[in-house]
Every structure is written in structure tokens, then in C-alpha cells.
Coordinates of C-alpha atoms and ligand atoms in Angstrom, one line a residue:
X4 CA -18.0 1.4 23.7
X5 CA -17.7 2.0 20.1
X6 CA -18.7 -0.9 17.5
X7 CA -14.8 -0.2 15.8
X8 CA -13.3 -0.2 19.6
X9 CA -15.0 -3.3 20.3
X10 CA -13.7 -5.2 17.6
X11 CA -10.1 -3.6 17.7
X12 CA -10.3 -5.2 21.5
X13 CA -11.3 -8.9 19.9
X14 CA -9.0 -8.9 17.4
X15 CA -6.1 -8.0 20.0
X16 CA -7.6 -10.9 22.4
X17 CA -8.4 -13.3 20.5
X18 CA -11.9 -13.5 21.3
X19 CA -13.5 -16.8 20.7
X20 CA -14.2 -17.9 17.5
X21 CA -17.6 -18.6 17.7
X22 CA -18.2 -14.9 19.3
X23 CA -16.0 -13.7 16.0
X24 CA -18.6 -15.3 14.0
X25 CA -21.8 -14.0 15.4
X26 CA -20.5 -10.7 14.9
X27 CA -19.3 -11.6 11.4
X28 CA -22.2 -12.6 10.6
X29 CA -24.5 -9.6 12.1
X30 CA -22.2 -7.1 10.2
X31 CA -22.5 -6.7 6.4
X32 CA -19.9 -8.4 3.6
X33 CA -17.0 -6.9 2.6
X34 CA -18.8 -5.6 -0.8
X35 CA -21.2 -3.4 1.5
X36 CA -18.3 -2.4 3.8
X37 CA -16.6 -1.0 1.3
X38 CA -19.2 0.1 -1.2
X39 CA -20.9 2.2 1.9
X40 CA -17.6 4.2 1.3
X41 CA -17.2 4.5 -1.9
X42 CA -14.9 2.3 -2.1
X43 CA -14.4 -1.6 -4.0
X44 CA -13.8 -5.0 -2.6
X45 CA -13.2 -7.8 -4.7
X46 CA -10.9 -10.7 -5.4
X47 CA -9.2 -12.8 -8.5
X48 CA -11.2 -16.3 -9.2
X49 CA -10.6 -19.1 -11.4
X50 CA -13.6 -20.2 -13.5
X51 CA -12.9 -24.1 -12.8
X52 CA -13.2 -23.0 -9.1
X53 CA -16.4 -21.4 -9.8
X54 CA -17.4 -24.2 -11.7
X55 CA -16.6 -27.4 -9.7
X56 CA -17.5 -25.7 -6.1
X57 CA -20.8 -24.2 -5.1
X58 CA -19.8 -22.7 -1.8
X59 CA -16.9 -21.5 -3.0
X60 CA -19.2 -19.6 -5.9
X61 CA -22.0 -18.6 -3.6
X62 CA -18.6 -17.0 -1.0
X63 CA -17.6 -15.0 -4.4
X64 CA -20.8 -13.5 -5.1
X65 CA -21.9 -12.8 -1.9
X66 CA -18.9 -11.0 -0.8
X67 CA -17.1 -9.2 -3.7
X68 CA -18.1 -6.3 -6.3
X69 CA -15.1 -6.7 -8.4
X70 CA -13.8 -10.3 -9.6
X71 CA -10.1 -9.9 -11.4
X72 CA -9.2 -13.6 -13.4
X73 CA -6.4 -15.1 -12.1
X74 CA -5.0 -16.3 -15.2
X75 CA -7.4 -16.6 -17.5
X76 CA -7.2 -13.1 -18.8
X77 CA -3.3 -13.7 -19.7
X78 CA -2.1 -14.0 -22.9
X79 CA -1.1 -17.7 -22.5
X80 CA -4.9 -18.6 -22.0
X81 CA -6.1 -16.1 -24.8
X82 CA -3.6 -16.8 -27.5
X83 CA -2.1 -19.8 -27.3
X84 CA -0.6 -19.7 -30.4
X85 CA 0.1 -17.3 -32.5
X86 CA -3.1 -15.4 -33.8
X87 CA -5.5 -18.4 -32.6
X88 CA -7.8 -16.5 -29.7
X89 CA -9.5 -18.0 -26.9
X90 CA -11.9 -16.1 -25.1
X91 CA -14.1 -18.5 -23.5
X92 CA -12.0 -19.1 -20.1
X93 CA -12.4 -15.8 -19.2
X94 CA -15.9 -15.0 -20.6
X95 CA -16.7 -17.7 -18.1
X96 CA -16.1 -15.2 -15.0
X97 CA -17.5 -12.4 -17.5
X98 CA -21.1 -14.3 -17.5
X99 CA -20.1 -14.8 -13.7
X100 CA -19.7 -11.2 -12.8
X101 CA -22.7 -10.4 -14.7
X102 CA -24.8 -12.1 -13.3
X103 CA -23.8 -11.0 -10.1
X104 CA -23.3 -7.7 -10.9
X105 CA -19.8 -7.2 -10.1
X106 CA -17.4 -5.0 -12.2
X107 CA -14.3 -6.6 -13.6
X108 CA -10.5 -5.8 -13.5
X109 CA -8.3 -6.6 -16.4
X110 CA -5.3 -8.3 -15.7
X111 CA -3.0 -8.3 -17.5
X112 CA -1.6 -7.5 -21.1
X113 CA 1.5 -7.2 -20.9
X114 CA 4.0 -8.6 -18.3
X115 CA 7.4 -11.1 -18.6
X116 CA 5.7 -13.9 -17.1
X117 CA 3.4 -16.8 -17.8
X118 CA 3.8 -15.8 -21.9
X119 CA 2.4 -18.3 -24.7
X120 CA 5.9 -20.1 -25.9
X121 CA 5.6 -18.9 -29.5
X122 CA 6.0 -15.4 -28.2
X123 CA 9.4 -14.8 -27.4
X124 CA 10.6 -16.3 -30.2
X125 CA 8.2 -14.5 -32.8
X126 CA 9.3 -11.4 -31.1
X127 CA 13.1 -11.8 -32.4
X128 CA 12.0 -10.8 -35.5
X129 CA 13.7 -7.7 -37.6
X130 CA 10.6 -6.7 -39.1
X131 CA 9.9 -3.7 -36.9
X132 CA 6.1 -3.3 -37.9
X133 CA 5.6 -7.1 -37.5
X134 CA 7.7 -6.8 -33.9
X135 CA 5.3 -4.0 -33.4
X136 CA 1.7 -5.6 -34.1
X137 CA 2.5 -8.5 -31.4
X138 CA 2.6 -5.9 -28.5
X139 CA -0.1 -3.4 -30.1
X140 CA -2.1 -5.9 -32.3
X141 CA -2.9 -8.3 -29.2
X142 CA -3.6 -5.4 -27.1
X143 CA -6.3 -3.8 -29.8
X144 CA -7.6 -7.4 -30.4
X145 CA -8.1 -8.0 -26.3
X146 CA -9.5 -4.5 -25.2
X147 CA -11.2 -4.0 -28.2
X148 CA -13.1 -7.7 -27.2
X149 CA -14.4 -6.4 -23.9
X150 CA -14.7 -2.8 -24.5
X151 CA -16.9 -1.1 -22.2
X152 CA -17.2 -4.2 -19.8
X153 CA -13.6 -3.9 -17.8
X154 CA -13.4 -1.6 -15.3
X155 CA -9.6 -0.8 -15.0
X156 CA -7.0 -2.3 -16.7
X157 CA -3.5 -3.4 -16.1
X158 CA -1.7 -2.8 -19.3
X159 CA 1.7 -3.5 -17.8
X160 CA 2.3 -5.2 -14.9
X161 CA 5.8 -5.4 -13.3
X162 CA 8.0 -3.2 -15.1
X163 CA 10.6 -2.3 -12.8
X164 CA 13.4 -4.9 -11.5
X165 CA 16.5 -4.2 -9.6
X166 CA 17.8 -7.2 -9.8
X167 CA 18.1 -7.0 -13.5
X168 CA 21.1 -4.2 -12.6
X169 CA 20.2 -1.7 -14.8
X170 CA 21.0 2.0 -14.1
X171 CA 17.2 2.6 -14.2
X172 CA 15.8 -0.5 -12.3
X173 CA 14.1 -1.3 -15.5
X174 CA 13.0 -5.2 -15.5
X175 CA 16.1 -5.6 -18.9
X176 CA 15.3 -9.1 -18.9
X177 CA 11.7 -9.0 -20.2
X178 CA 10.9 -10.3 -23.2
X179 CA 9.1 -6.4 -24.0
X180 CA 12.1 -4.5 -23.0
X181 CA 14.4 -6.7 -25.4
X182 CA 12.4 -6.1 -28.2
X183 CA 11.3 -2.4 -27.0
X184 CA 13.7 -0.8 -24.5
X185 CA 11.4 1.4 -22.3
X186 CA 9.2 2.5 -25.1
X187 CA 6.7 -0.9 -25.0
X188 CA 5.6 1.0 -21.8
X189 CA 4.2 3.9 -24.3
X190 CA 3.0 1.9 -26.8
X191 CA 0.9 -0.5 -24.6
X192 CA -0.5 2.4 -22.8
X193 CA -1.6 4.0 -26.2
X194 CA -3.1 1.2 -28.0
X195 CA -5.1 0.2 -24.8
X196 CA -6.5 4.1 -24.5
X197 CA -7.2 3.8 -28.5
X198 CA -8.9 0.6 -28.0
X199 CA -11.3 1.8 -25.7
X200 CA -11.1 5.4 -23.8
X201 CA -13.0 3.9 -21.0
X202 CA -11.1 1.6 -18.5
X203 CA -8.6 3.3 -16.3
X204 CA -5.3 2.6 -16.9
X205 CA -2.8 0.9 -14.8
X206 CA 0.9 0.4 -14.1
X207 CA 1.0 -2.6 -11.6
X208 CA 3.8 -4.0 -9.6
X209 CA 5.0 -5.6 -6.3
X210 CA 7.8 -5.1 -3.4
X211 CA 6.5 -1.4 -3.2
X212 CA 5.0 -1.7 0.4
X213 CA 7.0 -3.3 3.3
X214 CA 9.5 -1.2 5.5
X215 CA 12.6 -3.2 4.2
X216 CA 15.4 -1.7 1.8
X217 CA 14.9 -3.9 -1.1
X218 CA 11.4 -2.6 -1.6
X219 CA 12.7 1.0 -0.8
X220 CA 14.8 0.7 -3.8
X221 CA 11.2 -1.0 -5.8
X222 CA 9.5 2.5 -4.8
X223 CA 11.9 4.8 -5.8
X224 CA 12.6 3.3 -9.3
X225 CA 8.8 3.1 -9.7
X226 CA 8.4 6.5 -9.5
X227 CA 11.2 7.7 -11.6
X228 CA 9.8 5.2 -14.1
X229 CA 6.5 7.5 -13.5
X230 CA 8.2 10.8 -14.0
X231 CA 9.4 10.2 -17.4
X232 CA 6.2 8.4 -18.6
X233 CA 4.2 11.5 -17.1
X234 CA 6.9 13.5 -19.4
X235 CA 6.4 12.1 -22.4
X236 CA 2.0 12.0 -21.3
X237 CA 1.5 8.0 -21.6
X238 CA -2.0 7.6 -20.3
X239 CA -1.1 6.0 -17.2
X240 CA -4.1 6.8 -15.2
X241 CA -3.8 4.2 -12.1
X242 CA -1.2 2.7 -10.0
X243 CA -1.9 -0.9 -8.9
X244 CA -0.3 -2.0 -5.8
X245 CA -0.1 -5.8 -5.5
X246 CA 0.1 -6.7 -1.9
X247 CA 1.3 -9.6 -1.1
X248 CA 2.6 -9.0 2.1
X249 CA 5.3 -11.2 4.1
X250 CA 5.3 -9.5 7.3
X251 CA 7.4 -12.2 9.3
X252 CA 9.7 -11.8 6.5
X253 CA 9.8 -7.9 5.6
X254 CA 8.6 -5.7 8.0
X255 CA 5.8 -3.6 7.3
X256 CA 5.6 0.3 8.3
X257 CA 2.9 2.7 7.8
X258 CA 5.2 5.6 7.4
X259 CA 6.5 4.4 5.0
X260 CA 4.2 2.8 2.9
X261 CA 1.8 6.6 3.4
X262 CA 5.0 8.2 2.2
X263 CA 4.8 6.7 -1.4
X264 CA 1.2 6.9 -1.7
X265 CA 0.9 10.5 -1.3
X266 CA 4.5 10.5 -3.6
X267 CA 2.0 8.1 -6.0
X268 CA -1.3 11.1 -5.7
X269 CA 1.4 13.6 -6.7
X270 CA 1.2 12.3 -10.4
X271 CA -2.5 12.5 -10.2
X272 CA -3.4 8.7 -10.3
X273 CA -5.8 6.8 -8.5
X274 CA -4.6 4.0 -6.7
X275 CA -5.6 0.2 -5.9
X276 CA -4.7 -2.4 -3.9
X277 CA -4.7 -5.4 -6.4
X278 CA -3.7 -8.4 -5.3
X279 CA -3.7 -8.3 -1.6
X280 CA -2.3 -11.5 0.2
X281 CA -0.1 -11.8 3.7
X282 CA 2.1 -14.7 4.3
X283 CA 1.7 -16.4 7.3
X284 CA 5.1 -18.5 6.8
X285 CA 8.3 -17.4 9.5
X286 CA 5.6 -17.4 11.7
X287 CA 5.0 -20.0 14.8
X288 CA 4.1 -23.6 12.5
X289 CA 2.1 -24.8 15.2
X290 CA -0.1 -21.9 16.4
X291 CA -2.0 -20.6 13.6
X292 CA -4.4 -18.6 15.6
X293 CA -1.4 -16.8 16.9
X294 CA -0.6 -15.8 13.2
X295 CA -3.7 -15.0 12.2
X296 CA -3.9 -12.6 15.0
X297 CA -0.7 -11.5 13.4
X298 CA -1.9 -11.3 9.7
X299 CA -5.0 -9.4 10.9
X300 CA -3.1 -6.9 12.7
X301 CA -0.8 -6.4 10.3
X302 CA -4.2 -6.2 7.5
X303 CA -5.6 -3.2 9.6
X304 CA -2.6 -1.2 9.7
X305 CA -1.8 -1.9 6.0
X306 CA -5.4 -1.3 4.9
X307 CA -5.8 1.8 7.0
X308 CA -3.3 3.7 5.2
X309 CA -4.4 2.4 1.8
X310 CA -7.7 3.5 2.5
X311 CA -7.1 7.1 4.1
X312 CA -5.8 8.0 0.4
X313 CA -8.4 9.7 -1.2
X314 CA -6.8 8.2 -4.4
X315 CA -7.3 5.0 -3.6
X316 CA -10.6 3.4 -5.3
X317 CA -10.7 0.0 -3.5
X318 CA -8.8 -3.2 -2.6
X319 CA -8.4 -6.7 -4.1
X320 CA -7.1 -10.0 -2.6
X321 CA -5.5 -12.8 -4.5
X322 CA -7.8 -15.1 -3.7
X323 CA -10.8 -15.2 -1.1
X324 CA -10.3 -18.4 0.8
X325 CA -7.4 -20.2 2.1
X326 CA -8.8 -23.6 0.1
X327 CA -7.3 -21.7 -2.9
X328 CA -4.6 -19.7 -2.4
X329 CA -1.2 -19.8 -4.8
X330 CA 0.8 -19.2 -1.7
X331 CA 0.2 -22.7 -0.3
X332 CA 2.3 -23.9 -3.2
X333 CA 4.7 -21.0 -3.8
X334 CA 8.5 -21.9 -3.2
X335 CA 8.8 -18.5 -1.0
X336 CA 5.6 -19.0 1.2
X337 CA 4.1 -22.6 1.2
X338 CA 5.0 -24.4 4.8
X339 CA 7.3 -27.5 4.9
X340 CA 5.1 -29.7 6.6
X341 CA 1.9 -29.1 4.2
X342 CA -0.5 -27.5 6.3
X343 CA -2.3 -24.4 4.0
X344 CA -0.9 -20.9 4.2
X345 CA -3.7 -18.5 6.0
X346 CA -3.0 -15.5 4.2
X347 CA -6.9 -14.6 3.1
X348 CA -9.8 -13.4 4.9
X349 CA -12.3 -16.8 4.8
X350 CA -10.2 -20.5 6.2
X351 CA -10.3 -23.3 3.8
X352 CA -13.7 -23.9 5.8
X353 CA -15.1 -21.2 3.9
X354 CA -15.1 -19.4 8.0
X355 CA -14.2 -16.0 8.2
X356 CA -11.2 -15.0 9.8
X357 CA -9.6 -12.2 12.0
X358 CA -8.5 -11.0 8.6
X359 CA -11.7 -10.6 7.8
X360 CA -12.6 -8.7 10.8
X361 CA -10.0 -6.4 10.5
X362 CA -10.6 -5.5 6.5
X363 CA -14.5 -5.1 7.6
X364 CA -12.6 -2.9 10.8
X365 CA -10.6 -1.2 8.3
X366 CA -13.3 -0.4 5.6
X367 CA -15.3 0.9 8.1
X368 CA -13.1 2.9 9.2
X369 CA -12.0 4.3 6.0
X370 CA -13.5 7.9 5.2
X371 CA -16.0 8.1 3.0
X372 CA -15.7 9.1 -0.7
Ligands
LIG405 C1 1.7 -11.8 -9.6 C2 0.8 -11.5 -10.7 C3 -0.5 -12.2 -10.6 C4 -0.4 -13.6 -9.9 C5 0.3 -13.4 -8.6 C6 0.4 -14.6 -7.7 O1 1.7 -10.8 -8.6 O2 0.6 -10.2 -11.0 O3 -1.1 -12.4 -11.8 O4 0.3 -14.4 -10.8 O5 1.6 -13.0 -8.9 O6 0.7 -15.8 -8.4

């Protein structure tokens, strides 16, 4: 029997843990996995994290080739107020990645969440050029920082929302679009490129995946969004697709979700999964092997079309280990009674998990590039 048939059985079974784990441990990490196909693994990390816990750090480095900051690389956290930078947070997972010789993700300049306060209400200004040098200045001042050290970028993340009822599904209610319209898209994507030519550049967003009609309605206004920036030649050069899956929630279909990627190659852009997570909650509360049979299964299909893309360059998760993941505390996913979300590949034991069978399963069967 095949190695990949073997492990397809155990992760419909069941198999014991301890079995799971001898095998985990005889195969490679996910970093070789998916670096013997070309390909990337990595995850987002919080330098306290790093800092405080050594396992946790020793996890990070062993098993991923591409760290992403989970907020540390936001504006909020690099300028506080208003012209008053703050690099060192995130130069702390800079040094970190170094060291262990793991690229880096940029993430993110420009999005309608998580802003410094003194931002929205410095954007209100009439001055047009001063309106202008907030979106175009911060973006020179932050890519120009780490030229040549950031692997892709995501200029803007999270353009598109529907339930902003626009005719265009444009997300009306960001503080960029207010100030903007549309065109912030343009001018984000040109300052980053002038900034430094190097890092490919990304459009990010979510609710683009699952087989359910509100993401249907995500997709399609994505890629109208992509038609007219392709028009008008903004250097969008990747499209980052988040991930985080709720599969007891919104069903996922691989049809589907293979039908927008190859819509997504027909612009020419490569193509990452960047912030992959799947939500355990709606599932049974008190048999969590049960979902995480569940959330593996539903990990192998997901990643098996991501990866068959010969756009796509590689996949992150939000998060490694279930000891730190935002979805134990989100409204939407955390359970009621307080026991952790297992949405990631490693437990909150630092153990891996049939998730992380089935993304070594997946990368392995991924073709090579
Ligand atoms: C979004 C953002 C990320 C992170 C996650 C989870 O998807 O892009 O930066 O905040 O939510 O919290």
C-alpha cells in the first residue's frame, strides 16, 4: 500500500494517537513538505509568544519557512500616532525569521480594521495632497523600511463588502474608500511597487472559499474588482486567500472553490492561501476527536485544490497551535463552555494533529513546481 493511501485510511479511522504520532514524527515538517514541492508553509506569530514560550518558538522554527506578524505589522502598532513610528515589535519576528531563515509576508498596509485612532479623523481633512500622503506617505515610509526583506506583500486587505450595499460590493464603509472612492486601491498598489519593485503584490480577502451563497456573491465581486484594476494596470501581482474556514457552518465544495482559482490564474496572479484556520464550533462539544477528523478532512480537500493550482505559491495558517489561536476568543467561533477551538494543525499540547496529517497528506500530494 501506498505511504498517501495509508495515511488517507488513518485519518478516515481514526487511528490511534500514539500511532499518528510515530508517523508524525518519521515524516518531515511541514516546511520540507511543502518546500520539496516548491511550495511555502508558514504561519502568523506574535513576538510576545515567541518571547515568553520556548516550545512554542522552537514549534515555529522547526516547522515553518514563512512567519506573517499577526498584528504587529499593522499600522496601529507602527504608528501610533500620527508620524511617531514604531518598528521594533515587528523587527522582533524580523531578527526571528532571520535567524531561522524563514522568508516574511507583509501584512498589512492598508485595511478598515484595527487603524491607530488619530487616523480617521486626520483623514477628514480637505487638503487633498495632505489626505493623500497618509495613504501613500505611510506606505513609502513602511516598505521603504524593509525593502528587500518581505517576501510578498498585502497592500490591501479586504476591499470588497456586500454588506456595505453598494452596486459594486465595494467595502463603502472604510475609512480608505471615504476618503478615496475605489482609487486608494491604485494608489496603494503604486506607492508599494515604487517603494520597492521586489515583493509581490497582493489583494487579500475572506468569504471567497466555502460552497454557500454569501461567499458566491464575495467571489464574483472580487473579481469584477480585478477586472477594472487589471484595466486601468495596478500592479496587483497576487491574490491572497484568507481561509478561515467554518465548515459546520458554510459548507465547503471543491468545485467550487477550483472554479474561482482558475477564474483567479486567468488575470495572471499567483495565488496564496494566507491565513488558513477551520472552525471546529457547530460541531459535536463533547467529541473533539470526532471534529478533528472533521477539520482534517475537510483540510485535505480544501488544500488539495489550492495546491493543484500551478499559481498557487504556498499556504499560511493563522496561528500554529491551538494554545494561540484568535478563534478561541472570536464572538463567531469560540465555544460557550470555554474549552479551546481546534482549528490548527499542533493541540494546545504543542501534539500534532489529524490536521496536520492531512496538510503533510496534502503537500505531498501536491505536484511539484
Ligand atoms: C483577518 C485579518 C488578520 C487577522 C485575522 C484574524 O482575516 O486579515 O490580520 O486579524 O482576521 O483575527
Amino acid at each position: 500500500m501506498k505511504r498517501r493511501d495509508l495515511l488517507g485510511m488513518m485519518l478516515a479511522s481514526g487511528l490511534a494517537y500514539p500511532m499518528r504520532q510515530a508517523m508524525a514524527q518519521e515524516q518531515a515538517t511541514l516546511r520540507q513538505a511543502a518546500e520539496a514541492k516548491g511550495l511555502l508553509y508558514g504561519c502568523a506569530v506574535d513576538s510576545r509568544k515567541i518571547a515568553r514560550d520556548r516550545p512554542f518558538a522552537d514549534l515555529v522554527a522547526r516547522e515553518a519557512g514563512i512567519l506573517v506578524h499577526e498584528g504587529e505589522m499593522k499600522r496601529h502598532e507602527i504608528e501610533p500616532r500620527a508620524d511617531v513610528y514604531n518598528f521594533e515589535p515587528a523587527n522582533r519576528i524580523m531578527r526571528f525569521a532571520e535567524t531561522n531563515h524563514q522568508l516574511v509576508r507583509g501584512h498589512t498596509l492598508v485595511w478598515f480594521n484595527v487603524q491607530p485612532q488619530w487616523l480617521e479623523q486626520a483623514l477628514e481633512t480637505p487638503d487633498m495632497t495632505a489626505r493623500t500622503e497618509l495613504l501613500t506617505g505611510y506606505i513609502n515610509k513602511v516598505v521603504g523600511y524593509y525593502k528587500g526583506r518581505i517576501h510578498s506583500w498585502d497592500v490591501v486587505n479586504e476591499a470588497v463588502e456586500p454588506a456595505d450595499w453598494r452596486w459594486d460590493r465595494m467595502r463603502s464603509s472604510s475609512i480608505w474608500y471615504k476618503a478615496f472612492g475605489e482609487d486608494y486601491i491604485s494608489m496603494a498598489f503604486h506607492a508599494a511597487k515604487e517603494a520597492d519593485p521586489k515583493p509581490i503584490l497582493f489583494l487579500n480577502d475572506y468569504g471567497i472559499e466555502s460552497d454557500v451563497r454569501w461567499n458566491e456573491t464575495r467571489r464574483s465581486a472580487v473579481l469584477k474588482l480585478l477586472d477594472r484594476l487589471k484595466a486601468k494596470n495596478v500592479p496587483v501581482e497576487g491574490f491572497g486567500i484568507q481561509g478561515h474556514l467554518k465548515p459546520y457552518k458554510d459548507k465547503f465544495g471543491e468545485e467550487t472553490f477550483a472554479r474561482f482559482l482558475h477564474d483567479l490564474e486567468g488575470y495572471g496572479l499567483k495565488l496564496m492561501i494566507t491565513e488558513l484556520d477551520i472552525a471546529d464550533s457547530g460541531g459535536p462539544a463533547d467529541d473533539p476527536a470526532q471534529r478533528d477528523q472533521f477539520v482534517a478532512s475537510v483540510a485535505k480537500s480544501f488544500l488539495d485544490v489550492a495546491l493543484a493550482s500551478p499559481s498557487m505559491l504556498g499556504v499560511l495558517t493563522w496561528g500554529i497551535t491551538d494554545r494561540y489561536s484568535w478563534l478561541s476568543s472570536a464572538d463567531n467561533y469560540k465555544w460557550p463552555d470555554g474549552q479551546l477551538v481546534r482549528g490548527l494543525p499542533f493541540d494546545s499540547d504543542l501534539k500534532p494533529k489529524p490536521m496536520f496529517d492531512a496538510m503533510m497528506a496534502a503537500f505531498k500530494n501536491a505536484p511539484a513546481r
